Short mmCIF file of C-alpha atoms in Angstrom, two decimals:
data_model
loop_
_atom_site.label_atom_id
_atom_site.label_comp_id
_atom_site.label_asym_id
_atom_site.label_seq_id
_atom_site.Cartn_x
_atom_site.Cartn_y
_atom_site.Cartn_z
CA UNK H 1297 -0.18 -0.19 0.32
CA UNK H 1298 2.97 2.52 1.00
CA UNK H 1299 4.86 0.95 -2.60
CA UNK H 1300 1.62 2.67 -4.24
CA UNK H 1301 0.99 6.08 -2.07
CA UNK H 1302 5.07 6.05 -3.29
CA UNK H 1303 4.45 6.59 -6.30
CA UNK H 1304 1.61 8.92 -6.42
CA UNK H 1305 4.00 11.31 -4.99
CA UNK H 1306 6.36 10.55 -7.87
CA UNK H 1307 3.92 10.89 -10.04
CA UNK H 1308 2.90 14.24 -8.68
CA UNK H 1309 6.89 15.69 -8.21
CA UNK H 1310 7.31 15.01 -11.90
CA UNK H 1311 4.02 16.37 -13.37
CA UNK H 1312 5.28 19.88 -10.79
CA UNK H 1313 8.56 20.18 -13.23
CA UNK H 1314 6.58 19.48 -16.04
CA UNK H 1315 4.82 22.74 -15.18
CA UNK H 1316 7.79 24.36 -13.96
CA UNK H 1317 9.33 23.91 -17.70
CA UNK H 1318 5.83 24.76 -19.37
CA UNK H 1319 5.81 28.73 -16.76
CA UNK H 1320 9.76 28.91 -17.67
CA UNK H 1321 9.15 28.73 -22.11
CA UNK H 1322 5.94 30.59 -21.87
CA UNK H 1323 5.52 33.81 -20.17
CA UNK H 1324 2.14 34.72 -20.49
CA UNK H 1325 1.03 32.11 -18.23
CA UNK H 1326 3.84 31.61 -16.52
CA UNK H 1327 2.59 32.71 -12.36
CA UNK H 1328 -0.18 30.28 -13.25
CA UNK H 1329 2.24 27.19 -14.06
CA UNK H 1330 4.86 28.40 -11.11
CA UNK H 1331 2.26 28.64 -8.80
CA UNK H 1332 0.11 25.01 -9.94
CA UNK H 1333 4.56 23.46 -9.91
CA UNK H 1334 5.22 24.58 -6.21
CA UNK H 1335 1.83 23.42 -4.68
CA UNK H 1336 2.57 19.94 -6.91
CA UNK H 1337 6.07 19.74 -5.99
CA UNK H 1338 5.36 20.44 -2.21
CA UNK H 1339 2.77 18.16 -1.95
CA UNK H 1340 4.62 15.53 -3.73
CA UNK H 1341 8.10 15.53 -2.31
CA UNK H 1342 6.64 15.57 1.60
CA UNK H 1343 5.16 11.96 0.00
CA UNK H 1344 7.71 10.70 -1.36
CA UNK H 1345 9.41 11.92 1.97
CA UNK H 1346 6.72 10.58 4.21
CA UNK H 1347 6.81 6.80 2.00
CA UNK H 1348 10.21 6.91 1.00
CA UNK H 1349 11.71 4.35 4.09
CA UNK H 1350 8.85 1.57 4.19
CA UNK H 1351 7.95 0.38 0.50
CA UNK H 1352 7.16 -2.96 1.66
CA UNK H 1353 6.47 -5.06 -1.40
CA UNK H 1354 3.91 -4.90 -5.03
CA UNK H 1355 0.89 -7.06 -5.03
CA UNK H 1356 -1.28 -7.97 -7.50
CA UNK H 1357 -3.94 -6.05 -6.01
CA UNK H 1358 -1.45 -3.25 -5.48
CA UNK H 1359 -1.55 -3.14 -8.46
CA UNK H 1360 -5.11 -2.94 -9.32
CA UNK H 1361 -4.76 0.01 -7.30
CA UNK H 1362 -1.89 1.48 -8.72
CA UNK H 1363 -3.46 1.49 -12.11
CA UNK H 1364 -6.77 3.00 -10.54
CA UNK H 1365 -5.08 6.16 -7.98
CA UNK H 1366 -2.49 7.28 -10.84
CA UNK H 1367 -4.48 8.26 -13.40
CA UNK H 1368 -7.06 10.81 -10.90
CA UNK H 1369 -3.82 11.32 -9.10
CA UNK H 1370 -2.53 12.97 -13.08
CA UNK H 1371 -6.48 13.64 -13.34
CA UNK H 1372 -6.84 16.36 -9.95
CA UNK H 1373 -2.76 17.71 -11.03
CA UNK H 1374 -3.39 18.32 -14.93
CA UNK H 1375 -6.21 20.22 -13.82
CA UNK H 1376 -4.12 22.95 -11.27
CA UNK H 1377 -2.76 25.58 -14.13
CA UNK H 1378 -5.79 24.92 -15.99
CA UNK H 1379 -8.74 25.77 -12.40
CA UNK H 1380 -5.81 28.26 -11.60
CA UNK H 1381 -6.39 30.02 -15.26
CA UNK H 1382 -9.62 30.55 -14.10
CA UNK H 1383 -12.04 27.55 -15.58
CA UNK H 1384 -14.48 25.89 -13.77
CA UNK H 1385 -13.74 22.59 -11.27
CA UNK H 1386 -15.54 20.83 -13.53
CA UNK H 1387 -14.06 22.09 -16.23
CA UNK H 1388 -10.55 21.23 -15.16
CA UNK H 1389 -11.04 18.57 -14.27
CA UNK H 1390 -12.79 17.58 -17.27
CA UNK H 1391 -10.40 18.78 -19.43
CA UNK H 1392 -7.44 17.06 -17.55
CA UNK H 1393 -9.44 13.47 -17.33
CA UNK H 1394 -10.23 14.18 -21.47
CA UNK H 1395 -6.25 14.81 -21.31
CA UNK H 1396 -4.53 12.23 -19.80
CA UNK H 1397 -6.99 9.11 -20.81
CA UNK H 1398 -5.91 10.76 -24.44
CA UNK H 1399 -10.22 11.06 -25.43
CA UNK H 1400 -10.03 13.79 -26.75
CA UNK H 1401 -13.02 15.33 -25.36
CA UNK H 1402 -13.10 19.43 -24.89
CA UNK H 1403 -14.95 22.15 -22.98
CA UNK H 1404 -12.93 24.66 -24.47
CA UNK H 1405 -13.92 27.37 -27.40
CA UNK H 1406 -11.92 29.65 -28.43
CA UNK H 1407 -8.13 27.52 -29.12
CA UNK H 1408 -7.19 29.87 -31.87
CA UNK H 1409 -6.93 32.59 -29.23
CA UNK H 1410 -5.66 30.65 -26.74
CA UNK H 1411 -2.19 30.60 -24.66
CA UNK H 1412 0.52 28.49 -25.61
CA UNK H 1413 0.74 27.74 -22.41
CA UNK H 1414 -2.37 26.41 -22.03
CA UNK H 1415 -2.40 24.76 -25.20
CA UNK H 1416 1.16 22.99 -25.05
CA UNK H 1417 -0.09 21.85 -21.73
CA UNK H 1418 -3.08 19.69 -23.27
CA UNK H 1419 -0.78 18.20 -25.69
CA UNK H 1420 1.55 17.18 -23.00
CA UNK H 1421 -1.39 15.67 -20.88
CA UNK H 1422 -2.48 13.28 -23.44
CA UNK H 1423 1.31 12.54 -24.60
CA UNK H 1424 1.71 11.21 -21.03
CA UNK H 1425 -1.09 9.20 -20.45
CA UNK H 1426 -0.53 7.45 -24.24
CA UNK H 1427 3.06 6.33 -23.20
CA UNK H 1428 1.27 5.47 -19.38
CA UNK H 1429 -1.41 3.22 -20.84
CA UNK H 1430 0.95 1.14 -23.31
CA UNK H 1431 2.89 0.84 -19.88
CA UNK H 1432 0.43 -0.47 -17.65
CA UNK H 1433 -0.83 -2.21 -20.56
CA UNK H 1434 2.07 -4.13 -21.05
CA UNK H 1435 3.01 -3.92 -17.49
CA UNK H 1436 0.01 -4.44 -15.34
CA UNK H 1437 -3.04 -4.93 -16.88
CA UNK H 1438 -1.81 -8.77 -17.82
CA UNK H 1439 -1.17 -9.14 -14.47
CA UNK H 1440 -4.14 -8.40 -13.25
CA UNK H 1441 -5.92 -10.49 -16.08
CA UNK H 1442 -8.09 -7.48 -16.62
CA UNK H 1443 -10.76 -8.39 -19.62
CA UNK H 1444 -8.36 -10.88 -20.90
CA UNK H 1445 -5.45 -9.04 -21.05
CA UNK H 1446 -3.40 -12.56 -19.87
CA UNK H 1447 -3.45 -13.46 -23.22
CA UNK H 1448 -1.58 -10.14 -24.53
CA UNK H 1449 0.82 -11.05 -21.68
CA UNK H 1450 0.64 -14.45 -23.77
CA UNK H 1451 1.86 -12.54 -27.26
CA UNK H 1452 3.71 -9.56 -25.92
CA UNK H 1453 6.18 -10.34 -22.72
CA UNK H 1454 6.76 -13.73 -23.05
CA UNK H 1455 8.52 -12.74 -27.22
CA UNK H 1456 9.40 -9.78 -26.21
CA UNK H 1457 11.18 -10.15 -23.19
CA UNK H 1458 13.25 -13.33 -23.94
CA UNK H 1459 14.37 -11.30 -26.97
CA UNK H 1460 15.53 -8.06 -25.37
CA UNK H 1461 16.11 -10.28 -21.80
CA UNK H 1462 14.13 -8.17 -19.81
CA UNK H 1463 10.40 -6.49 -18.26
CA UNK H 1464 13.31 -3.23 -17.81
CA UNK H 1465 14.65 -3.03 -21.75
CA UNK H 1466 11.27 -3.93 -22.80
CA UNK H 1467 10.05 -1.38 -21.65
CA UNK H 1468 12.29 0.70 -21.76
CA UNK H 1469 12.73 -0.74 -25.74
CA UNK H 1470 8.82 0.86 -25.83
CA UNK H 1471 9.90 4.49 -24.30
CA UNK H 1472 12.18 5.10 -27.77
CA UNK H 1473 10.08 3.53 -29.95
CA UNK H 1474 7.46 6.19 -28.78
CA UNK H 1475 9.90 9.09 -28.89
CA UNK H 1476 11.45 8.47 -32.46
CA UNK H 1477 7.53 8.27 -34.05
CA UNK H 1478 6.63 11.49 -31.72
CA UNK H 1479 9.92 13.55 -33.28
CA UNK H 1480 9.56 11.84 -36.80
CA UNK H 1481 5.22 13.14 -36.60
CA UNK H 1482 7.05 16.57 -36.00
CA UNK H 1483 9.86 16.18 -38.66
CA UNK H 1484 6.85 15.54 -41.22
CA UNK H 1485 4.69 17.74 -40.11
CA UNK H 1486 7.24 20.92 -39.96
CA UNK H 1487 7.90 19.13 -43.67
CA UNK H 1488 3.92 20.43 -44.66
CA UNK H 1489 4.34 23.96 -43.27
CA UNK H 1490 2.59 24.05 -39.87
CA UNK H 1491 5.21 26.03 -37.16
CA UNK H 1492 7.06 24.44 -34.62
CA UNK H 1493 4.42 24.99 -31.75
CA UNK H 1494 2.18 23.42 -34.00
CA UNK H 1495 4.05 21.08 -34.90
CA UNK H 1496 4.79 19.60 -31.62
CA UNK H 1497 1.44 20.28 -30.38
CA UNK H 1498 -0.23 17.80 -33.06
CA UNK H 1499 2.64 15.42 -33.08
CA UNK H 1500 2.06 15.06 -29.02
CA UNK H 1501 -1.24 14.37 -29.84
CA UNK H 1502 -1.24 12.23 -33.30
CA UNK H 1503 0.77 9.45 -32.40
CA UNK H 1504 -0.27 9.69 -28.61
CA UNK H 1505 -4.11 9.50 -30.82
CA UNK H 1506 -5.38 12.14 -28.40
CA UNK H 1507 -6.91 14.72 -30.59
CA UNK H 1508 -6.21 17.82 -29.10
CA UNK H 1509 -5.51 19.96 -31.41
CA UNK H 1510 -4.53 24.49 -31.28
CA UNK H 1511 -7.67 25.22 -33.37
CA UNK H 1512 -11.37 25.12 -33.04
CA UNK H 1513 -10.89 23.73 -36.83
CA UNK H 1514 -9.23 20.56 -35.16
CA UNK H 1515 -6.78 19.52 -38.21
CA UNK H 1516 -8.90 21.29 -40.59
CA UNK H 1517 -6.80 24.08 -39.92
CA UNK H 1518 -4.65 22.36 -41.78
CA UNK H 1519 -6.31 22.69 -45.85
CA UNK H 1520 -3.03 20.11 -46.82
CA UNK H 1521 -3.44 16.42 -48.19
CA UNK H 1522 -0.02 16.10 -47.57
CA UNK H 1523 -0.95 16.61 -43.37
CA UNK H 1524 -4.01 14.89 -43.31
CA UNK H 1525 -1.78 11.78 -44.95
CA UNK H 1526 0.93 12.48 -42.37
CA UNK H 1527 -1.50 12.52 -40.17
CA UNK H 1528 -3.40 9.67 -41.15
CA UNK H 1529 -0.62 7.09 -41.02
CA UNK H 1530 0.56 8.69 -37.62
CA UNK H 1531 -2.44 7.76 -36.28
CA UNK H 1532 -2.15 4.21 -37.15
CA UNK H 1533 1.02 4.30 -35.78
CA UNK H 1534 0.30 5.05 -32.66
CA UNK H 1535 -2.94 2.51 -32.55
CA UNK H 1536 -0.24 -0.17 -33.14
CA UNK H 1537 0.57 -2.75 -30.60
CA UNK H 1538 4.38 -1.44 -29.86
CA UNK H 1539 5.52 -4.96 -28.82
CA UNK H 1540 4.84 -5.90 -32.75
CA UNK H 1541 7.17 -2.46 -33.52
CA UNK H 1542 9.91 -4.36 -30.81
CA UNK H 1543 9.20 -7.61 -32.83
CA UNK H 1544 9.78 -6.52 -36.23
CA UNK H 1545 12.61 -5.02 -35.08
CA UNK H 1546 14.21 -8.09 -33.51
CA UNK H 1547 12.97 -10.42 -35.73
CA UNK H 1548 11.48 -8.98 -38.66
CA UNK H 1549 8.49 -11.02 -37.58
CA UNK H 1550 5.36 -9.17 -39.30
CA UNK H 1551 2.74 -11.03 -38.62
CA UNK H 1552 0.10 -10.53 -36.23
CA UNK H 1553 -3.44 -11.33 -36.26
CA UNK H 1554 -5.10 -8.05 -34.49
CA UNK H 1555 -2.84 -5.78 -36.70
CA UNK H 1556 -3.70 -7.72 -39.11
CA UNK H 1557 -7.60 -7.07 -38.57
CA UNK H 1558 -7.04 -3.65 -37.61
CA UNK H 1559 -5.97 -2.60 -40.98
CA UNK H 1560 -8.05 -4.38 -43.22
CA UNK H 1561 -11.08 -3.54 -41.46
CA UNK H 1562 -9.99 0.14 -41.69
CA UNK H 1563 -9.66 -0.49 -45.79
CA UNK H 1564 -12.58 -2.49 -46.00
CA UNK H 1565 -14.65 0.49 -44.28
CA UNK H 1566 -12.87 3.34 -45.67
CA UNK H 1567 -12.97 1.98 -49.49
CA UNK H 1568 -16.86 1.08 -48.66
CA UNK H 1569 -17.58 4.21 -47.47
CA UNK H 1570 -15.36 6.69 -49.89
CA UNK H 1571 -17.53 4.16 -52.88
CA UNK H 1572 -20.25 4.90 -50.93
CA UNK H 1573 -19.71 9.25 -50.52
CA UNK H 1574 -18.76 9.30 -54.56
CA UNK H 1575 -21.92 7.36 -56.14
CA UNK H 1576 -24.17 9.77 -53.66
CA UNK H 1577 -22.74 12.70 -54.02
CA UNK H 1578 -20.68 13.15 -56.75
CA UNK H 1579 -17.55 13.50 -54.62
CA UNK H 1580 -14.56 14.31 -56.63
CA UNK H 1581 -12.67 10.34 -55.69
CA UNK H 1582 -9.22 11.14 -54.33
CA UNK H 1583 -10.32 13.31 -52.45
CA UNK H 1584 -13.62 12.13 -50.52
CA UNK H 1585 -10.80 9.47 -50.50
CA UNK H 1586 -8.02 11.59 -48.71
CA UNK H 1587 -11.47 13.05 -46.41
CA UNK H 1588 -13.10 8.76 -45.44
CA UNK H 1589 -9.72 8.09 -44.97
CA UNK H 1590 -8.52 10.52 -41.82
CA UNK H 1591 -12.17 10.95 -40.94
CA UNK H 1592 -12.57 7.14 -40.49
CA UNK H 1593 -8.58 6.27 -39.09
CA UNK H 1594 -9.65 8.65 -37.11
CA UNK H 1595 -12.51 7.65 -35.40
CA UNK H 1596 -11.08 3.59 -35.47
CA UNK H 1597 -8.05 4.55 -33.35
CA UNK H 1598 -9.71 7.13 -30.70
CA UNK H 1599 -8.16 10.09 -32.27
CA UNK H 1600 -10.74 11.81 -32.52
CA UNK H 1601 -9.16 15.14 -35.04
CA UNK H 1602 -11.77 15.78 -37.56
CA UNK H 1603 -11.43 17.58 -41.05
CA UNK H 1604 -14.89 17.92 -41.72
CA UNK H 1605 -18.59 17.45 -39.87
CA UNK H 1606 -19.01 13.89 -40.80
CA UNK H 1607 -22.22 13.73 -39.52
CA UNK H 1608 -23.86 16.05 -41.83
CA UNK H 1609 -22.86 12.81 -44.65
CA UNK H 1610 -26.30 11.43 -43.45
CA UNK H 1611 -28.15 8.79 -41.80
CA UNK H 1612 -25.20 6.07 -43.00
CA UNK H 1613 -22.17 8.12 -42.44
CA UNK H 1614 -23.45 8.48 -38.68
CA UNK H 1615 -24.01 4.77 -38.11
CA UNK H 1616 -21.15 4.09 -39.22
CA UNK H 1617 -19.04 6.59 -37.14
CA UNK H 1618 -20.96 5.04 -34.12
CA UNK H 1619 -20.36 1.70 -34.61
CA UNK H 1620 -16.56 3.04 -35.21
CA UNK H 1621 -16.62 4.39 -32.20
CA UNK H 1622 -16.76 1.13 -29.94
CA UNK H 1623 -13.57 -0.43 -32.03
CA UNK H 1624 -10.88 0.82 -30.93
CA UNK H 1625 -6.99 0.40 -31.82
CA UNK H 1626 -4.29 -2.75 -31.30
CA UNK H 1627 -3.71 -3.72 -27.86
CA UNK H 1628 -0.40 -2.34 -26.11
CA UNK H 1629 -0.79 0.40 -27.98
CA UNK H 1630 -2.18 4.75 -27.04
CA UNK H 1631 -5.51 3.83 -28.45
CA UNK H 1632 -8.61 3.13 -26.42
CA UNK H 1633 -11.98 1.04 -27.07
CA UNK H 1634 -12.35 -2.70 -27.00
CA UNK H 1635 -9.81 -3.15 -28.91
CA UNK H 1636 -8.94 -5.49 -31.61
CA UNK H 1637 -7.45 -8.52 -29.82
CA UNK H 1638 -10.73 -8.78 -27.79
CA UNK H 1639 -12.95 -8.17 -30.71
CA UNK H 1640 -11.12 -10.93 -32.57
CA UNK H 1641 -11.85 -13.96 -29.84
CA UNK H 1642 -15.37 -13.05 -29.37
CA UNK H 1643 -16.06 -13.16 -32.66
CA UNK H 1644 -14.49 -16.17 -32.90
CA UNK H 1645 -15.50 -17.42 -29.76
CA UNK H 1646 -19.02 -16.49 -31.39
CA UNK H 1647 -18.42 -18.69 -34.18
CA UNK H 1648 -17.03 -21.34 -32.37
CA UNK H 1649 -21.32 -21.11 -30.06
CA UNK H 1650 -22.86 -21.15 -33.26
CA UNK H 1651 -20.98 -24.51 -34.72
CA UNK H 1652 -21.01 -25.54 -31.06
CA UNK H 1653 -25.28 -26.30 -32.04
CA UNK H 1654 -24.97 -28.18 -35.27
CA UNK H 1655 -21.54 -30.13 -33.32
CA UNK H 1656 -22.86 -30.37 -30.01
CA UNK H 1657 -19.81 -33.09 -29.42
CA UNK H 1658 -17.45 -31.65 -31.59
CA UNK H 1659 -13.98 -30.03 -30.14
CA UNK H 1660 -14.16 -26.52 -31.22
CA UNK H 1661 -10.74 -24.92 -29.81
CA UNK H 1662 -11.09 -20.90 -30.18
CA UNK H 1663 -7.26 -20.39 -31.53
CA UNK H 1664 -5.47 -16.48 -31.27
CA UNK H 1665 -2.16 -16.33 -32.93
CA UNK H 1666 -1.10 -20.33 -32.98
CA UNK H 1667 -2.46 -21.03 -29.64
CA UNK H 1668 -5.93 -22.44 -28.00
CA UNK H 1669 -7.50 -19.60 -25.81
CA UNK H 1670 -7.70 -20.61 -22.14
CA UNK H 1671 -11.63 -20.65 -21.30
CA UNK H 1672 -10.33 -18.22 -18.41
CA UNK H 1673 -9.58 -15.04 -21.06
CA UNK H 1674 -12.87 -15.93 -23.40
CA UNK H 1675 -14.99 -15.36 -19.32
CA UNK H 1676 -12.49 -12.35 -19.45
CA UNK H 1677 -13.29 -11.13 -22.44
CA UNK H 1678 -17.33 -11.39 -22.56
CA UNK H 1679 -17.90 -10.08 -19.34
CA UNK H 1680 -15.24 -7.19 -20.32
CA UNK H 1681 -18.11 -6.19 -23.53
CA UNK H 1682 -21.11 -7.04 -21.33
CA UNK H 1683 -18.89 -4.01 -19.20
CA UNK H 1684 -18.04 -1.94 -21.10
CA UNK H 1685 -21.91 -1.66 -23.29
CA UNK H 1686 -23.65 -1.80 -19.63
CA UNK H 1687 -21.41 0.78 -18.76
CA UNK H 1688 -22.96 2.87 -21.84
CA UNK H 1689 -25.91 2.15 -21.36
CA UNK H 1690 -25.86 3.20 -17.38
CA UNK H 1691 -23.97 6.72 -17.86
CA UNK H 1692 -26.03 7.48 -21.19
CA UNK H 1693 -29.46 6.80 -18.85
CA UNK H 1694 -27.19 8.97 -16.28
CA UNK H 1695 -26.72 12.05 -18.67
CA UNK H 1696 -30.23 11.88 -19.63
CA UNK H 1697 -31.28 12.89 -16.41
CA UNK H 1698 -29.61 16.73 -16.95
CA UNK H 1699 -31.30 17.32 -19.73
CA UNK H 1700 -29.65 15.93 -22.80
CA UNK H 1701 -32.05 14.55 -26.03
CA UNK H 1702 -30.85 10.61 -26.78
CA UNK H 1703 -28.38 11.19 -29.22
CA UNK H 1704 -25.77 12.65 -26.94
CA UNK H 1705 -26.96 11.26 -24.03
CA UNK H 1706 -25.45 7.63 -26.20
CA UNK H 1707 -23.29 9.55 -28.09
CA UNK H 1708 -21.67 11.26 -25.20
CA UNK H 1709 -21.78 7.86 -23.30
CA UNK H 1710 -20.07 5.85 -25.71
CA UNK H 1711 -17.05 8.36 -27.26
CA UNK H 1712 -16.20 8.66 -23.06
CA UNK H 1713 -16.23 4.83 -22.46
CA UNK H 1714 -14.17 4.14 -25.50
CA UNK H 1715 -12.07 7.72 -25.47
CA UNK H 1716 -12.78 8.62 -28.79
CA UNK H 1717 -13.38 12.36 -28.43
CA UNK H 1718 -16.65 13.74 -31.03
CA UNK H 1719 -19.90 12.55 -30.22
CA UNK H 1720 -22.20 12.90 -32.97
CA UNK H 1721 -25.31 14.88 -33.16
CA UNK H 1722 -25.44 19.23 -32.96
CA UNK H 1723 -23.98 20.20 -29.36
CA UNK H 1724 -20.96 17.60 -28.45
CA UNK H 1725 -20.68 16.56 -33.01
CA UNK H 1726 -17.32 17.15 -34.91
CA UNK H 1727 -17.95 20.62 -35.16
CA UNK H 1728 -19.31 20.97 -31.53
CA UNK H 1729 -17.85 20.97 -28.17
CA UNK H 1730 -19.00 19.71 -24.73
CA UNK H 1731 -18.58 22.97 -22.77
CA UNK H 1732 -22.72 23.25 -22.69
CA UNK H 1733 -22.87 20.90 -20.77
CA UNK H 1734 -24.00 21.15 -17.04
CA UNK H 1735 -21.81 20.61 -14.62
CA UNK H 1736 -23.15 17.09 -13.95
CA UNK H 1737 -22.67 15.50 -16.75
CA UNK H 1738 -19.18 16.84 -17.24
CA UNK H 1739 -18.27 15.02 -13.74
CA UNK H 1740 -19.77 11.77 -15.37
CA UNK H 1741 -18.38 11.85 -18.16
CA UNK H 1742 -15.00 12.15 -17.20
CA UNK H 1743 -15.98 9.07 -14.96
CA UNK H 1744 -16.93 7.98 -17.98
CA UNK H 1745 -13.32 8.42 -19.63
CA UNK H 1746 -11.54 7.16 -16.60
CA UNK H 1747 -13.55 3.80 -16.36
CA UNK H 1748 -13.19 3.46 -20.34
CA UNK H 1749 -8.69 3.64 -19.98
CA UNK H 1750 -8.51 1.62 -17.37
CA UNK H 1751 -10.83 -0.88 -19.15
CA UNK H 1752 -13.57 -0.85 -16.54
CA UNK H 1753 -12.94 -4.31 -14.50
CA UNK H 1754 -9.86 -2.08 -13.00
CA UNK H 1755 -12.27 0.22 -11.69
CA UNK H 1756 -14.99 -2.16 -10.77
CA UNK H 1757 -13.07 -3.75 -8.32
CA UNK H 1758 -11.31 -1.38 -6.79
CA UNK H 1759 -15.44 0.02 -5.84
CA UNK H 1760 -16.20 -4.11 -4.40
CA UNK H 1761 -15.50 -3.54 0.11
CA UNK H 1762 -14.14 -7.01 -0.39
CA UNK H 1763 -10.86 -5.71 -2.33
CA UNK H 1764 -9.89 -3.10 0.69
CA UNK H 1765 -10.51 -5.93 3.25
CA UNK H 1766 -8.46 -8.30 0.85
CA UNK H 1767 -5.51 -4.86 0.72
CA UNK H 1768 -5.78 -3.87 4.50
#
């Protein structure tokens, strides 16, 4: 337990240092970030000093507590400069939680005129959240056996750690890949005409599949085919499993079932949507392909950028994008959502159940990456989906209590739990924002982002009284 508290203290110190750096870089918001840095580092430092000599051991139960608490700590710390900048507590926490969970929903308007220190802080929160979730996905969630994530331990840890000799080197390689992708993305954006600040801010949120922008127009600010294709490429790069990058670099082992499923799914949806737009709207083929590819990849990877209001394309487009919201990228990536690995196991399990009706006594093993999927993994995946969609429904009903219409309530709940960003409809669609929602709805959506990022079960375990009795 003490180790968990100490780690949260270290996190506060780290966040405080980043605030201090921000204060040095941007004079217009210097006092805001200096005050926040002083408070955050002081609290974090006192926590570390008081717990450093009695850390104790880290158990599986402590992993749940560590994972659940660090995201709350990071969100509160991230909200502090925004609150000192005179945002309301609900708005500041919503914006910070949306950032640290890489959701990308925003309550801020007038971004084009907003101080750069605030804009970079939002982008930095998403960048930190992206690498933080990769580490959690690789190191902690498989240990906690959340939602079938032990299958990812088989896919990544056993292969990756043998290649790199230790988990520490595996994590180090992951961080380096993240840094390289970010740096290359910055260079690509600068080459396309972005200024240095825009390139850094957007590279942070592209590779993290977060979606925060420096403009109310989102990525639509940049009327450049090159920049939009580059963003599409790097959004996809952020949604691929980082363990897969390591395998490719070390052994040239390109094959991955979830990578293949993601790319095939994207290709099919993009081609169908493009053909539909060209036929029904008479849109130019290559321009339509670019717009469709950008926005489809943005939603599937849970980035949340938009270059156009795709909900204006008609009911078919709205239905497609709502379905895409629930998908997500690959396990072990920065992406949110249900993840491709779970969809593969779920679909194969459903197919096996259908076959079992015809062959009651048949042996029908479910395989993933050439290995049989254990029963506890399948149960974990199915349980995840039950909690996933139940959370969306309950959250949507709760949002409706604040007077939100059905479209806003349901799409808001889904986009929060899936960590996508924009919903559908006039209020929170790609052309809107969450600014006009009641404070109560913002708090609920913040909770939705939180449970969605931590795979639901992690948070619900912490709510069980039995958990605290065992930890104690």
